[in-house]
Amino acid sequence: MNRRWIKILALLMTLVPVMGQAAPVRARLDDNGLQRVKIVAGSYFFQPDHIIVKVGVPVVLEVDTEAGIIPHSLVIWSPRMGIDVNERLATTSIIRFTPRATGQVPFYCEEKLIFFRSHQDRGMTGVLQVVE
Ligand SMILES: [Cu+2]
């Protein structure tokens, strides 16, 4: 391998972590006191994949799902935080809950075709962070 290729490879490797982790997105508080977050769901990702909301304030997730034949879902489950979301995603889905405790909980798509890796394993996952 010549020196030029080594330089190109080194450059690519510095880019990989940057591409993998987008900045966390904070929910926007609307005039009705609702915390709103827009999410895009697709094969196989959620964007953003790190969402920050405040505890005790109702959350409205507006999930837009990429067109296609592959079904997707959204699961967020934390009894401690009072969150129990399990939705089949339509083209646009509105999901509401109010987090009752601070902390972090993963969210993911639970779709899986038999003999194939789950969408979660393919990267359809993220983190919901609940803060004071
Ligand atoms: Cu999925």
PDB file of C-alpha atoms and ligand atoms in Angstrom:
ATOM      1  CA  MET A   1       0.000   0.000   0.000  1.00  0.00           C
ATOM      2  CA  ASN A   2       1.521   3.338  -0.947  1.00  0.00           C
ATOM      3  CA  ARG A   3       1.650   6.414   1.224  1.00  0.00           C
ATOM      4  CA  ARG A   4      -1.171   8.210  -0.562  1.00  0.00           C
ATOM      5  CA  TRP A   5      -3.634   5.407   0.162  1.00  0.00           C
ATOM      6  CA  ILE A   6      -2.590   5.321   3.792  1.00  0.00           C
ATOM      7  CA  LYS A   7      -3.364   9.043   4.038  1.00  0.00           C
ATOM      8  CA  ILE A   8      -6.781   8.570   2.413  1.00  0.00           C
ATOM      9  CA  LEU A   9      -7.592   5.657   4.724  1.00  0.00           C
ATOM     10  CA  ALA A  10      -6.535   7.653   7.775  1.00  0.00           C
ATOM     11  CA  LEU A  11      -8.786  10.515   6.679  1.00  0.00           C
ATOM     12  CA  LEU A  12     -11.752   8.171   6.175  1.00  0.00           C
ATOM     13  CA  MET A  13     -11.263   6.663   9.630  1.00  0.00           C
ATOM     14  CA  THR A  14     -11.437  10.084  11.256  1.00  0.00           C
ATOM     15  CA  LEU A  15     -14.768  10.696   9.493  1.00  0.00           C
ATOM     16  CA  VAL A  16     -16.476   7.486  10.631  1.00  0.00           C
ATOM     17  CA  PRO A  17     -17.158   8.527  14.249  1.00  0.00           C
ATOM     18  CA  VAL A  18     -18.409  11.935  13.074  1.00  0.00           C
ATOM     19  CA  MET A  19     -20.926  10.356  10.726  1.00  0.00           C
ATOM     20  CA  GLY A  20     -22.063   7.878  13.369  1.00  0.00           C
ATOM     21  CA  GLN A  21     -23.026  10.316  16.086  1.00  0.00           C
ATOM     22  CA  ALA A  22     -25.244  13.278  15.273  1.00  0.00           C
ATOM     23  CA  ALA A  23     -25.810  15.876  17.965  1.00  0.00           C
ATOM     24  CA  PRO A  24     -28.632  15.202  20.439  1.00  0.00           C
ATOM     25  CA  VAL A  25     -31.866  17.029  19.649  1.00  0.00           C
ATOM     26  CA  ARG A  26     -33.800  18.846  22.366  1.00  0.00           C
ATOM     27  CA  ALA A  27     -37.580  18.881  22.196  1.00  0.00           C
ATOM     28  CA  ARG A  28     -39.101  22.256  21.310  1.00  0.00           C
ATOM     29  CA  LEU A  29     -41.689  23.609  23.763  1.00  0.00           C
ATOM     30  CA  ASP A  30     -44.741  24.852  21.841  1.00  0.00           C
ATOM     31  CA  ASP A  31     -47.322  27.485  22.888  1.00  0.00           C
ATOM     32  CA  ASN A  32     -49.546  24.787  24.435  1.00  0.00           C
ATOM     33  CA  GLY A  33     -46.843  23.552  26.773  1.00  0.00           C
ATOM     34  CA  LEU A  34     -46.134  20.428  24.725  1.00  0.00           C
ATOM     35  CA  GLN A  35     -42.629  19.215  23.986  1.00  0.00           C
ATOM     36  CA  ARG A  36     -42.474  18.483  20.270  1.00  0.00           C
ATOM     37  CA  VAL A  37     -39.900  16.433  18.420  1.00  0.00           C
ATOM     38  CA  LYS A  38     -39.883  15.468  14.750  1.00  0.00           C
ATOM     39  CA  ILE A  39     -38.346  12.111  13.904  1.00  0.00           C
ATOM     40  CA  VAL A  40     -37.734  10.419  10.568  1.00  0.00           C
ATOM     41  CA  ALA A  41     -37.869   6.622  10.586  1.00  0.00           C
ATOM     42  CA  GLY A  42     -36.449   4.552   7.741  1.00  0.00           C
ATOM     43  CA  SER A  43     -34.514   1.451   6.810  1.00  0.00           C
ATOM     44  CA  TYR A  44     -32.708   1.236   9.143  1.00  0.00           C
ATOM     45  CA  PHE A  45     -32.449   4.349  11.276  1.00  0.00           C
ATOM     46  CA  PHE A  46     -34.171   6.919  13.411  1.00  0.00           C
ATOM     47  CA  GLN A  47     -33.120  10.507  12.838  1.00  0.00           C
ATOM     48  CA  PRO A  48     -32.408  12.031  15.291  1.00  0.00           C
ATOM     49  CA  ASP A  49     -31.266   9.048  17.327  1.00  0.00           C
ATOM     50  CA  HIS A  50     -30.705  10.964  20.559  1.00  0.00           C
ATOM     51  CA  ILE A  51     -33.600  13.006  21.905  1.00  0.00           C
ATOM     52  CA  ILE A  52     -33.646  15.101  25.069  1.00  0.00           C
ATOM     53  CA  VAL A  53     -36.929  15.976  26.818  1.00  0.00           C
ATOM     54  CA  LYS A  54     -37.883  17.435  30.196  1.00  0.00           C
ATOM     55  CA  VAL A  55     -39.422  15.346  32.936  1.00  0.00           C
ATOM     56  CA  GLY A  56     -43.099  15.922  33.780  1.00  0.00           C
ATOM     57  CA  VAL A  57     -43.937  17.761  30.548  1.00  0.00           C
ATOM     58  CA  PRO A  58     -46.107  16.058  27.876  1.00  0.00           C
ATOM     59  CA  VAL A  59     -44.143  14.929  24.817  1.00  0.00           C
ATOM     60  CA  VAL A  60     -45.487  14.743  21.259  1.00  0.00           C
ATOM     61  CA  LEU A  61     -43.359  12.768  18.814  1.00  0.00           C
ATOM     62  CA  GLU A  62     -44.177  13.379  15.160  1.00  0.00           C
ATOM     63  CA  VAL A  63     -42.724  10.419  13.322  1.00  0.00           C
ATOM     64  CA  ASP A  64     -42.473  10.528   9.533  1.00  0.00           C
ATOM     65  CA  THR A  65     -41.743   7.149   8.022  1.00  0.00           C
ATOM     66  CA  GLU A  66     -39.925   6.738   4.703  1.00  0.00           C
ATOM     67  CA  ALA A  67     -42.099   5.453   1.905  1.00  0.00           C
ATOM     68  CA  GLY A  68     -41.607   1.778   1.178  1.00  0.00           C
ATOM     69  CA  ILE A  69     -42.936  -1.702   1.753  1.00  0.00           C
ATOM     70  CA  ILE A  70     -40.869  -2.429   4.850  1.00  0.00           C
ATOM     71  CA  PRO A  71     -42.982  -1.965   8.007  1.00  0.00           C
ATOM     72  CA  HIS A  72     -41.510  -0.163  10.982  1.00  0.00           C
ATOM     73  CA  SER A  73     -42.502   0.348  14.589  1.00  0.00           C
ATOM     74  CA  LEU A  74     -41.444   2.411  17.558  1.00  0.00           C
ATOM     75  CA  VAL A  75     -41.020   0.954  21.026  1.00  0.00           C
ATOM     76  CA  ILE A  76     -40.100   2.972  24.119  1.00  0.00           C
ATOM     77  CA  TRP A  77     -40.641   1.115  27.360  1.00  0.00           C
ATOM     78  CA  SER A  78     -39.696   2.231  30.834  1.00  0.00           C
ATOM     79  CA  PRO A  79     -42.145   1.491  33.664  1.00  0.00           C
ATOM     80  CA  ARG A  80     -39.955   3.556  35.989  1.00  0.00           C
ATOM     81  CA  MET A  81     -40.386   6.593  33.711  1.00  0.00           C
ATOM     82  CA  GLY A  82     -44.056   5.846  33.039  1.00  0.00           C
ATOM     83  CA  ILE A  83     -43.417   5.345  29.311  1.00  0.00           C
ATOM     84  CA  ASP A  84     -45.070   2.534  27.373  1.00  0.00           C
ATOM     85  CA  VAL A  85     -44.984   3.190  23.621  1.00  0.00           C
ATOM     86  CA  ASN A  86     -45.434   0.381  21.095  1.00  0.00           C
ATOM     87  CA  GLU A  87     -46.695   1.705  17.772  1.00  0.00           C
ATOM     88  CA  ARG A  88     -46.831   0.410  14.233  1.00  0.00           C
ATOM     89  CA  LEU A  89     -45.620   3.420  12.262  1.00  0.00           C
ATOM     90  CA  ALA A  90     -47.811   4.882   9.538  1.00  0.00           C
ATOM     91  CA  THR A  91     -46.609   7.475   7.034  1.00  0.00           C
ATOM     92  CA  THR A  92     -47.011  10.012   9.817  1.00  0.00           C
ATOM     93  CA  SER A  93     -47.563   8.920  13.399  1.00  0.00           C
ATOM     94  CA  ILE A  94     -48.252  11.082  16.432  1.00  0.00           C
ATOM     95  CA  ILE A  95     -47.071   9.524  19.692  1.00  0.00           C
ATOM     96  CA  ARG A  96     -47.782  11.084  23.088  1.00  0.00           C
ATOM     97  CA  PHE A  97     -46.466  10.342  26.561  1.00  0.00           C
ATOM     98  CA  THR A  98     -45.324  12.190  29.660  1.00  0.00           C
ATOM     99  CA  PRO A  99     -42.032  11.074  31.214  1.00  0.00           C
ATOM    100  CA  ARG A 100     -42.363  10.735  34.999  1.00  0.00           C
ATOM    101  CA  ALA A 101     -38.697  10.301  35.946  1.00  0.00           C
ATOM    102  CA  THR A 102     -35.300  11.368  34.665  1.00  0.00           C
ATOM    103  CA  GLY A 103     -32.869   8.973  33.035  1.00  0.00           C
ATOM    104  CA  GLN A 104     -32.254   7.306  29.716  1.00  0.00           C
ATOM    105  CA  VAL A 105     -34.246   4.716  27.845  1.00  0.00           C
ATOM    106  CA  PRO A 106     -33.527   3.172  24.442  1.00  0.00           C
ATOM    107  CA  PHE A 107     -36.072   3.403  21.643  1.00  0.00           C
ATOM    108  CA  TYR A 108     -36.114   1.018  18.727  1.00  0.00           C
ATOM    109  CA  CYS A 109     -38.022  -0.640  15.924  1.00  0.00           C
ATOM    110  CA  GLU A 110     -39.079  -4.169  16.827  1.00  0.00           C
ATOM    111  CA  GLU A 111     -39.736  -5.362  13.279  1.00  0.00           C
ATOM    112  CA  LYS A 112     -37.897  -8.476  12.192  1.00  0.00           C
ATOM    113  CA  LEU A 113     -38.243 -10.844   9.294  1.00  0.00           C
ATOM    114  CA  ILE A 114     -37.720 -14.473  10.198  1.00  0.00           C
ATOM    115  CA  PHE A 115     -34.093 -15.549   9.531  1.00  0.00           C
ATOM    116  CA  PHE A 116     -33.009 -11.898   9.207  1.00  0.00           C
ATOM    117  CA  ARG A 117     -31.439  -9.572  11.730  1.00  0.00           C
ATOM    118  CA  SER A 118     -33.891  -7.310  13.537  1.00  0.00           C
ATOM    119  CA  HIS A 119     -34.216  -3.695  12.477  1.00  0.00           C
ATOM    120  CA  GLN A 120     -32.860  -2.779  15.902  1.00  0.00           C
ATOM    121  CA  ASP A 121     -29.702  -4.774  15.199  1.00  0.00           C
ATOM    122  CA  ARG A 122     -29.387  -3.021  11.853  1.00  0.00           C
ATOM    123  CA  GLY A 123     -29.313   0.375  13.536  1.00  0.00           C
ATOM    124  CA  MET A 124     -32.981   1.296  14.013  1.00  0.00           C
ATOM    125  CA  THR A 125     -32.445   2.433  17.544  1.00  0.00           C
ATOM    126  CA  GLY A 126     -31.815   5.544  19.605  1.00  0.00           C
ATOM    127  CA  VAL A 127     -31.815   7.008  23.092  1.00  0.00           C
ATOM    128  CA  LEU A 128     -34.460   9.099  24.826  1.00  0.00           C
ATOM    129  CA  GLN A 129     -32.896  11.180  27.571  1.00  0.00           C
ATOM    130  CA  VAL A 130     -35.178  12.694  30.215  1.00  0.00           C
ATOM    131  CA  VAL A 131     -33.733  15.598  32.176  1.00  0.00           C
ATOM    132  CA  GLU A 132     -34.832  17.995  34.944  1.00  0.00           C
TER     133      GLU A 132
HETATM  134 CU    CU B   1     -38.022  -1.007  11.343  1.00  0.00          CU
END
